[in-house]
């Protein structure tokens, strides 16, 4: 990869995954991920983050941050398949930034130093390289921080890690419906299959691989001819000030979902009449 290609790749990460080469514009608070892997650092982050998102308890901050961190995991997966060069995302290089945005706060990320691990030139060595890259990221970067997030907030590891598959499955559908060449599509699916089915649960610090989930389809809120994915785990939005269960929440009863569809579609029906 040339220097010009690296710069284009870094720019792409910023627009797609909110992972930047420097502190993003508008940042009000910043934290080093290495510090967040320690109890004191994680507590400092949660104490700052929870009131910003109007969380009623620390567990809300845990789900919200885990959802945001899914962008970094997805960036690694995307780079692995599409770019054949994975950015080195270590805890000490990674920073978290809290930014006000249209009435809410987003968690963005940056790497203080950028370097890439390119795929081997020989195709036969790619699978071993892929396995190594994914295991290293989840074992050395994701697991230490998310395990500490669980310890500090009291939310189970399964609930925290469970925020990631929803995002992964959504983007997988986006990528696979985008007319990818068959060879790249096969690679994408095989790389995701490895993540879901072959990485041992202990790499994540869990008893079960959190990506090994069944996707459940729901009738779209707006269009009865379309479907959307049910969330894998509740994001705890209902535990924020003025919050409620999301339409795709697994905790929402089907009867309540049906009522929401009816209510949502009423204005459209009235307008047509």
Tab-separated table of N, CA, C and O in Angstrom, residues 75-172:
chain	number	residue	atom	x	y	z
A	75	UNK	N	-14.837	-1.548	11.471
A	75	UNK	CA	-13.756	-0.992	10.647
A	75	UNK	C	-12.669	-2.035	10.401
A	75	UNK	O	-12.143	-2.165	9.286
A	76	UNK	N	-12.343	-2.789	11.443
A	76	UNK	CA	-11.338	-3.849	11.307
A	76	UNK	C	-11.829	-4.919	10.337
A	76	UNK	O	-11.086	-5.365	9.454
A	77	UNK	N	-13.087	-5.314	10.479
A	77	UNK	CA	-13.652	-6.344	9.606
A	77	UNK	C	-13.692	-5.866	8.155
A	77	UNK	O	-13.363	-6.616	7.230
A	78	UNK	N	-14.083	-4.632	7.958
A	78	UNK	CA	-14.181	-4.043	6.618
A	78	UNK	C	-12.802	-3.975	5.965
A	78	UNK	O	-12.619	-4.353	4.805
A	79	UNK	N	-11.822	-3.481	6.726
A	79	UNK	CA	-10.470	-3.345	6.183
A	79	UNK	C	-9.886	-4.703	5.814
A	79	UNK	O	-9.218	-4.854	4.788
A	80	UNK	N	-10.158	-5.664	6.657
A	80	UNK	CA	-9.677	-7.022	6.434
A	80	UNK	C	-10.126	-7.551	5.080
A	80	UNK	O	-9.331	-8.099	4.307
A	81	UNK	N	-11.416	-7.363	4.791
A	81	UNK	CA	-11.993	-7.928	3.570
A	81	UNK	C	-11.771	-7.054	2.347
A	81	UNK	O	-11.315	-7.518	1.309
A	82	UNK	N	-12.108	-5.788	2.471
A	82	UNK	CA	-12.141	-4.899	1.309
A	82	UNK	C	-10.786	-4.308	0.970
A	82	UNK	O	-10.420	-4.195	-0.206
A	83	UNK	N	-10.015	-3.928	1.994
A	83	UNK	CA	-8.731	-3.268	1.754
A	83	UNK	C	-7.535	-4.200	1.826
A	83	UNK	O	-6.441	-3.846	1.398
A	84	UNK	N	-7.730	-5.391	2.391
A	84	UNK	CA	-6.628	-6.357	2.568
A	84	UNK	C	-5.457	-5.744	3.322
A	84	UNK	O	-4.297	-6.073	3.086
A	85	UNK	N	-5.762	-4.820	4.223
A	85	UNK	CA	-4.754	-4.205	5.084
A	85	UNK	C	-5.474	-3.674	6.319
A	85	UNK	O	-6.363	-2.834	6.204
A	86	UNK	N	-5.102	-4.183	7.490
A	86	UNK	CA	-5.818	-3.858	8.724
A	86	UNK	C	-5.044	-2.828	9.541
A	86	UNK	O	-3.844	-2.985	9.776
A	87	UNK	N	-5.724	-1.744	9.963
A	87	UNK	CA	-5.040	-0.791	10.841
A	87	UNK	C	-4.743	-1.426	12.193
A	87	UNK	O	-5.541	-2.211	12.697
A	88	UNK	N	-3.605	-1.099	12.749
A	88	UNK	CA	-3.241	-1.615	14.071
A	88	UNK	C	-3.979	-0.776	15.112
A	88	UNK	O	-3.669	0.404	15.307
A	89	UNK	N	-4.977	-1.386	15.758
A	89	UNK	CA	-5.803	-0.675	16.739
A	89	UNK	C	-5.457	-1.209	18.123
A	89	UNK	O	-6.078	-2.139	18.625
A	90	UNK	N	-4.452	-0.612	18.727
A	90	UNK	CA	-4.068	-1.012	20.083
A	90	UNK	C	-4.719	-0.071	21.085
A	90	UNK	O	-5.136	1.045	20.739
A	91	UNK	N	-4.818	-0.506	22.320
A	91	UNK	CA	-5.455	0.317	23.342
A	91	UNK	C	-4.736	1.636	23.554
A	91	UNK	O	-5.376	2.681	23.733
A	92	UNK	N	-3.417	1.614	23.522
A	92	UNK	CA	-2.679	2.848	23.772
A	92	UNK	C	-2.792	3.836	22.615
A	92	UNK	O	-2.739	5.050	22.808
A	93	UNK	N	-2.975	3.334	21.402
A	93	UNK	CA	-3.113	4.223	20.242
A	93	UNK	C	-4.522	4.798	20.119
A	93	UNK	O	-4.714	5.853	19.521
A	94	UNK	N	-5.510	4.095	20.655
A	94	UNK	CA	-6.909	4.449	20.439
A	94	UNK	C	-7.402	5.445	21.497
A	94	UNK	O	-7.132	5.287	22.678
A	95	UNK	N	-8.133	6.463	21.037
A	95	UNK	CA	-8.761	7.428	21.945
A	95	UNK	C	-10.244	7.527	21.644
A	95	UNK	O	-10.679	7.314	20.512
A	96	UNK	N	-11.014	7.862	22.673
A	96	UNK	CA	-12.458	8.029	22.567
A	96	UNK	C	-12.779	9.505	22.756
A	96	UNK	O	-12.248	10.152	23.667
A	97	UNK	N	-13.656	10.037	21.902
A	97	UNK	CA	-14.001	11.455	21.960
A	97	UNK	C	-15.517	11.619	22.042
A	97	UNK	O	-16.255	10.971	21.292
A	98	UNK	N	-15.978	12.461	22.938
A	98	UNK	CA	-17.404	12.721	23.104
A	98	UNK	C	-17.726	14.073	22.484
A	98	UNK	O	-17.119	15.091	22.816
A	99	UNK	N	-18.717	14.045	21.568
A	99	UNK	CA	-19.001	15.212	20.729
A	99	UNK	C	-20.502	15.486	20.716
A	99	UNK	O	-21.294	14.596	20.386
A	100	UNK	N	-20.929	16.710	21.049
A	100	UNK	CA	-22.356	17.032	20.949
A	100	UNK	C	-22.775	17.109	19.489
A	100	UNK	O	-22.059	17.666	18.655
A	101	UNK	N	-23.953	16.523	19.176
A	101	UNK	CA	-24.393	16.485	17.775
A	101	UNK	C	-25.906	16.459	17.706
A	101	UNK	O	-26.527	15.423	17.976
A	102	UNK	N	-26.506	17.600	17.353
A	102	UNK	CA	-27.957	17.675	17.124
A	102	UNK	C	-28.779	17.099	18.273
A	102	UNK	O	-29.659	16.263	18.067
A	103	UNK	N	-28.477	17.530	19.470
A	103	UNK	CA	-29.286	17.125	20.605
A	103	UNK	C	-28.851	15.845	21.290
A	103	UNK	O	-29.480	15.430	22.264
A	104	UNK	N	-27.847	15.192	20.784
A	104	UNK	CA	-27.332	14.000	21.465
A	104	UNK	C	-25.811	14.059	21.460
A	104	UNK	O	-25.214	15.001	20.941
A	105	UNK	N	-25.176	13.080	22.071
A	105	UNK	CA	-23.712	13.022	22.118
A	105	UNK	C	-23.242	11.759	21.418
A	105	UNK	O	-23.733	10.675	21.702
A	106	UNK	N	-22.321	11.917	20.501
A	106	UNK	CA	-21.781	10.756	19.823
A	106	UNK	C	-20.381	10.458	20.359
A	106	UNK	O	-19.646	11.357	20.758
A	107	UNK	N	-20.041	9.180	20.364
A	107	UNK	CA	-18.692	8.749	20.736
A	107	UNK	C	-17.934	8.445	19.448
A	107	UNK	O	-18.315	7.537	18.701
A	108	UNK	N	-16.910	9.228	19.174
A	108	UNK	CA	-16.061	9.022	18.004
A	108	UNK	C	-14.693	8.536	18.481
A	108	UNK	O	-14.418	8.491	19.690
A	109	UNK	N	-13.830	8.182	17.543
A	109	UNK	CA	-12.544	7.577	17.897
A	109	UNK	C	-11.418	8.148	17.039
A	109	UNK	O	-11.655	8.673	15.948
A	110	UNK	N	-10.213	8.013	17.547
A	110	UNK	CA	-9.047	8.379	16.751
A	110	UNK	C	-7.887	7.461	17.102
A	110	UNK	O	-7.855	6.859	18.189
A	111	UNK	N	-6.965	7.349	16.175
A	111	UNK	CA	-5.714	6.628	16.420
A	111	UNK	C	-4.574	7.631	16.444
A	111	UNK	O	-4.408	8.410	15.505
A	112	UNK	N	-3.816	7.608	17.516
A	112	UNK	CA	-2.701	8.542	17.626
A	112	UNK	C	-1.573	8.220	16.669
A	112	UNK	O	-0.773	9.097	16.315
A	113	UNK	N	-1.503	6.983	16.261
A	113	UNK	CA	-0.474	6.559	15.300
A	113	UNK	C	-1.119	5.525	14.380
A	113	UNK	O	-1.795	4.615	14.837
A	114	UNK	N	-0.894	5.687	13.079
A	114	UNK	CA	-1.485	4.780	12.098
A	114	UNK	C	-0.426	3.897	11.459
A	114	UNK	O	0.609	4.390	11.006
A	115	UNK	N	-0.690	2.622	11.454
A	115	UNK	CA	0.113	1.678	10.680
A	115	UNK	C	-0.811	0.550	10.257
A	115	UNK	O	-1.854	0.322	10.891
A	116	UNK	N	-0.446	-0.149	9.192
A	116	UNK	CA	-1.314	-1.179	8.632
A	116	UNK	C	-0.587	-2.519	8.547
A	116	UNK	O	0.620	-2.564	8.283
A	117	UNK	N	-1.349	-3.568	8.794
A	117	UNK	CA	-0.854	-4.934	8.616
A	117	UNK	C	-1.417	-5.447	7.295
A	117	UNK	O	-2.596	-5.803	7.213
A	118	UNK	N	-0.603	-5.460	6.232
A	118	UNK	CA	-1.123	-5.880	4.924
A	118	UNK	C	-1.286	-7.389	4.830
A	118	UNK	O	-0.582	-8.155	5.498
A	119	UNK	N	-2.228	-7.801	4.009
A	119	UNK	CA	-2.414	-9.226	3.752
A	119	UNK	C	-1.202	-9.766	3.003
A	119	UNK	O	-0.564	-9.035	2.232
A	120	UNK	N	-0.840	-11.022	3.214
A	120	UNK	CA	0.300	-11.606	2.490
A	120	UNK	C	0.042	-11.659	0.990
A	120	UNK	O	-1.117	-11.762	0.556
A	121	UNK	N	1.102	-11.569	0.251
A	121	UNK	CA	0.971	-11.582	-1.210
A	121	UNK	C	0.442	-12.924	-1.714
A	121	UNK	O	-0.307	-12.980	-2.685
A	122	UNK	N	0.825	-14.007	-1.040
A	122	UNK	CA	0.377	-15.337	-1.452
A	122	UNK	C	-1.029	-15.609	-0.920
A	122	UNK	O	-1.274	-15.537	0.284
A	123	UNK	N	-1.941	-15.920	-1.826
A	123	UNK	CA	-3.344	-16.129	-1.458
A	123	UNK	C	-3.515	-17.248	-0.429
A	123	UNK	O	-4.394	-17.185	0.435
A	124	UNK	N	-2.675	-18.245	-0.495
A	124	UNK	CA	-2.790	-19.376	0.408
A	124	UNK	C	-2.497	-19.026	1.857
A	124	UNK	O	-2.854	-19.782	2.768
A	125	UNK	N	-1.850	-17.871	2.088
A	125	UNK	CA	-1.511	-17.464	3.451
A	125	UNK	C	-2.521	-16.491	4.046
A	125	UNK	O	-2.429	-16.120	5.208
A	126	UNK	N	-3.497	-16.086	3.227
A	126	UNK	CA	-4.430	-15.065	3.691
A	126	UNK	C	-5.264	-15.533	4.879
A	126	UNK	O	-5.501	-14.770	5.822
A	127	UNK	N	-5.742	-16.779	4.866
A	127	UNK	CA	-6.624	-17.254	5.930
A	127	UNK	C	-5.929	-17.197	7.288
A	127	UNK	O	-6.517	-16.747	8.277
A	128	UNK	N	-4.694	-17.606	7.340
A	128	UNK	CA	-3.955	-17.563	8.607
A	128	UNK	C	-3.776	-16.111	9.062
A	128	UNK	O	-3.895	-15.803	10.252
A	129	UNK	N	-3.475	-15.220	8.100
A	129	UNK	CA	-3.332	-13.792	8.406
A	129	UNK	C	-4.635	-13.227	8.943
A	129	UNK	O	-4.646	-12.503	9.940
A	130	UNK	N	-5.750	-13.550	8.299
A	130	UNK	CA	-7.059	-13.078	8.743
A	130	UNK	C	-7.358	-13.531	10.160
A	130	UNK	O	-7.777	-12.731	11.018
A	131	UNK	N	-7.153	-14.800	10.435
A	131	UNK	CA	-7.427	-15.342	11.762
A	131	UNK	C	-6.606	-14.617	12.828
A	131	UNK	O	-7.108	-14.263	13.894
A	132	UNK	N	-5.348	-14.397	12.507
A	132	UNK	CA	-4.444	-13.738	13.453
A	132	UNK	C	-4.888	-12.307	13.731
A	132	UNK	O	-4.888	-11.857	14.884
A	133	UNK	N	-5.282	-11.577	12.686
A	133	UNK	CA	-5.691	-10.183	12.853
A	133	UNK	C	-6.939	-10.058	13.718
A	133	UNK	O	-7.019	-9.212	14.615
A	134	UNK	N	-7.919	-10.902	13.469
A	134	UNK	CA	-9.166	-10.815	14.222
A	134	UNK	C	-8.967	-11.231	15.680
A	134	UNK	O	-9.460	-10.572	16.602
A	135	UNK	N	-8.243	-12.305	15.892
A	135	UNK	CA	-8.016	-12.758	17.269
A	135	UNK	C	-7.228	-11.713	18.049
A	135	UNK	O	-7.547	-11.405	19.206
A	136	UNK	N	-6.241	-11.125	17.418
A	136	UNK	CA	-5.430	-10.103	18.101
A	136	UNK	C	-6.281	-8.905	18.500
A	136	UNK	O	-6.182	-8.405	19.620
A	137	UNK	N	-7.133	-8.450	17.587
A	137	UNK	CA	-7.965	-7.280	17.894
A	137	UNK	C	-8.922	-7.575	19.046
A	137	UNK	O	-9.036	-6.787	19.991
A	138	UNK	N	-9.629	-8.695	18.974
A	138	UNK	CA	-10.626	-8.976	20.009
A	138	UNK	C	-9.981	-9.361	21.342
A	138	UNK	O	-10.489	-8.977	22.401
A	139	UNK	N	-8.885	-10.072	21.307
A	139	UNK	CA	-8.225	-10.493	22.548
A	139	UNK	C	-7.497	-9.345	23.230
A	139	UNK	O	-7.590	-9.183	24.459
A	140	UNK	N	-6.780	-8.526	22.456
A	140	UNK	CA	-5.876	-7.537	23.041
A	140	UNK	C	-6.463	-6.134	23.153
A	140	UNK	O	-5.981	-5.329	23.944
A	141	UNK	N	-7.475	-5.825	22.330
A	141	UNK	CA	-8.032	-4.470	22.339
A	141	UNK	C	-9.468	-4.455	22.836
A	141	UNK	O	-9.794	-3.793	23.820
A	142	UNK	N	-10.344	-5.179	22.154
A	142	UNK	CA	-11.768	-5.114	22.496
A	142	UNK	C	-12.069	-5.735	23.856
A	142	UNK	O	-12.756	-5.120	24.692
A	143	UNK	N	-11.597	-6.951	24.091
A	143	UNK	CA	-11.966	-7.660	25.321
A	143	UNK	C	-11.519	-6.953	26.593
A	143	UNK	O	-12.308	-6.845	27.545
A	144	UNK	N	-10.276	-6.460	26.691
A	144	UNK	CA	-9.886	-5.786	27.937
A	144	UNK	C	-10.759	-4.578	28.263
A	144	UNK	O	-11.134	-4.367	29.420
A	145	UNK	N	-11.109	-3.798	27.245
A	145	UNK	CA	-11.908	-2.605	27.499
A	145	UNK	C	-13.366	-2.950	27.794
A	145	UNK	O	-13.970	-2.419	28.724
A	146	UNK	N	-13.957	-3.854	27.012
A	146	UNK	CA	-15.362	-4.190	27.241
A	146	UNK	C	-15.547	-5.001	28.520
A	146	UNK	O	-16.594	-4.905	29.172
A	147	UNK	N	-14.555	-5.782	28.894
A	147	UNK	CA	-14.628	-6.503	30.175
A	147	UNK	C	-14.613	-5.518	31.347
A	147	UNK	O	-15.342	-5.692	32.332
A	148	UNK	N	-13.782	-4.478	31.226
A	148	UNK	CA	-13.748	-3.463	32.284
A	148	UNK	C	-15.041	-2.660	32.295
A	148	UNK	O	-15.536	-2.266	33.355
A	149	UNK	N	-15.614	-2.429	31.125
A	149	UNK	CA	-16.906	-1.746	31.039
A	149	UNK	C	-17.963	-2.532	31.809
A	149	UNK	O	-18.785	-1.954	32.524
A	150	UNK	N	-17.945	-3.843	31.674
A	150	UNK	CA	-18.881	-4.703	32.389
A	150	UNK	C	-18.640	-4.634	33.891
A	150	UNK	O	-19.576	-4.492	34.686
A	151	UNK	N	-17.397	-4.699	34.274
A	151	UNK	CA	-17.045	-4.697	35.701
A	151	UNK	C	-17.473	-3.395	36.383
A	151	UNK	O	-18.030	-3.403	37.486
A	152	UNK	N	-17.247	-2.271	35.711
A	152	UNK	CA	-17.521	-0.971	36.313
A	152	UNK	C	-19.017	-0.654	36.341
A	152	UNK	O	-19.519	-0.079	37.304
A	153	UNK	N	-19.744	-1.041	35.300
A	153	UNK	CA	-21.171	-0.675	35.210
A	153	UNK	C	-22.115	-1.729	35.761
A	153	UNK	O	-23.281	-1.450	36.008
A	154	UNK	N	-21.629	-2.964	35.911
A	154	UNK	CA	-22.482	-4.033	36.409
A	154	UNK	C	-23.334	-4.692	35.341
A	154	UNK	O	-24.133	-5.581	35.645
A	155	UNK	N	-23.192	-4.263	34.086
A	155	UNK	CA	-23.933	-4.903	33.000
A	155	UNK	C	-23.156	-6.128	32.527
A	155	UNK	O	-21.936	-6.060	32.353
A	156	UNK	N	-23.840	-7.226	32.297
A	156	UNK	CA	-23.155	-8.466	31.941
A	156	UNK	C	-22.391	-8.329	30.625
A	156	UNK	O	-22.776	-7.548	29.732
A	157	UNK	N	-21.334	-9.110	30.499
A	157	UNK	CA	-20.554	-9.099	29.270
A	157	UNK	C	-21.383	-9.486	28.058
A	157	UNK	O	-21.203	-8.945	26.967
A	158	UNK	N	-22.308	-10.423	28.257
A	158	UNK	CA	-23.158	-10.853	27.151
A	158	UNK	C	-24.009	-9.717	26.616
A	158	UNK	O	-24.206	-9.592	25.403
A	159	UNK	N	-24.535	-8.863	27.506
A	159	UNK	CA	-25.347	-7.725	27.088
A	159	UNK	C	-24.492	-6.670	26.384
A	159	UNK	O	-24.927	-6.047	25.418
A	160	UNK	N	-23.280	-6.485	26.883
A	160	UNK	CA	-22.385	-5.486	26.280
A	160	UNK	C	-21.942	-5.928	24.889
A	160	UNK	O	-22.104	-5.202	23.904
A	161	UNK	N	-21.405	-7.126	24.785
A	161	UNK	CA	-20.966	-7.640	23.485
A	161	UNK	C	-22.163	-7.803	22.547
A	161	UNK	O	-22.018	-7.695	21.319
A	162	UNK	N	-23.334	-8.035	23.114
A	162	UNK	CA	-24.526	-8.252	22.308
A	162	UNK	C	-24.972	-7.036	21.520
A	162	UNK	O	-25.838	-7.144	20.648
A	163	UNK	N	-24.391	-5.864	21.811
A	163	UNK	CA	-24.716	-4.664	21.034
A	163	UNK	C	-24.058	-4.682	19.653
A	163	UNK	O	-24.510	-3.992	18.731
A	164	UNK	N	-23.005	-5.480	19.481
A	164	UNK	CA	-22.230	-5.435	18.233
A	164	UNK	C	-22.879	-6.183	17.063
A	164	UNK	O	-22.859	-5.676	15.933
A	165	UNK	N	-23.432	-7.384	17.248
A	165	UNK	CA	-23.958	-8.125	16.099
A	165	UNK	C	-25.040	-7.397	15.316
A	165	UNK	O	-25.125	-7.548	14.092
A	166	UNK	N	-25.883	-6.602	15.980
A	166	UNK	CA	-26.931	-5.864	15.276
A	166	UNK	C	-26.325	-4.972	14.205
A	166	UNK	O	-26.791	-4.939	13.057
A	167	UNK	N	-25.276	-4.252	14.576
A	167	UNK	CA	-24.616	-3.354	13.625
A	167	UNK	C	-23.923	-4.142	12.529
A	167	UNK	O	-23.999	-3.797	11.341
A	168	UNK	N	-23.259	-5.219	12.889
A	168	UNK	CA	-22.546	-6.044	11.907
A	168	UNK	C	-23.511	-6.615	10.878
A	168	UNK	O	-23.253	-6.570	9.671
A	169	UNK	N	-24.611	-7.153	11.339
A	169	UNK	CA	-25.554	-7.784	10.418
A	169	UNK	C	-26.227	-6.766	9.507
A	169	UNK	O	-26.506	-7.053	8.339
A	170	UNK	N	-26.459	-5.572	10.024
A	170	UNK	CA	-27.032	-4.521	9.191
A	170	UNK	C	-26.074	-4.158	8.065
A	170	UNK	O	-26.463	-4.097	6.887
A	171	UNK	N	-24.818	-3.910	8.413
A	171	UNK	CA	-23.852	-3.514	7.389
A	171	UNK	C	-23.510	-4.648	6.443
A	171	UNK	O	-23.215	-4.415	5.266
A	172	UNK	N	-23.560	-5.869	6.932
A	172	UNK	CA	-23.328	-7.003	6.052
A	172	UNK	C	-24.390	-7.037	4.957
A	172	UNK	O	-24.082	-7.273	3.784
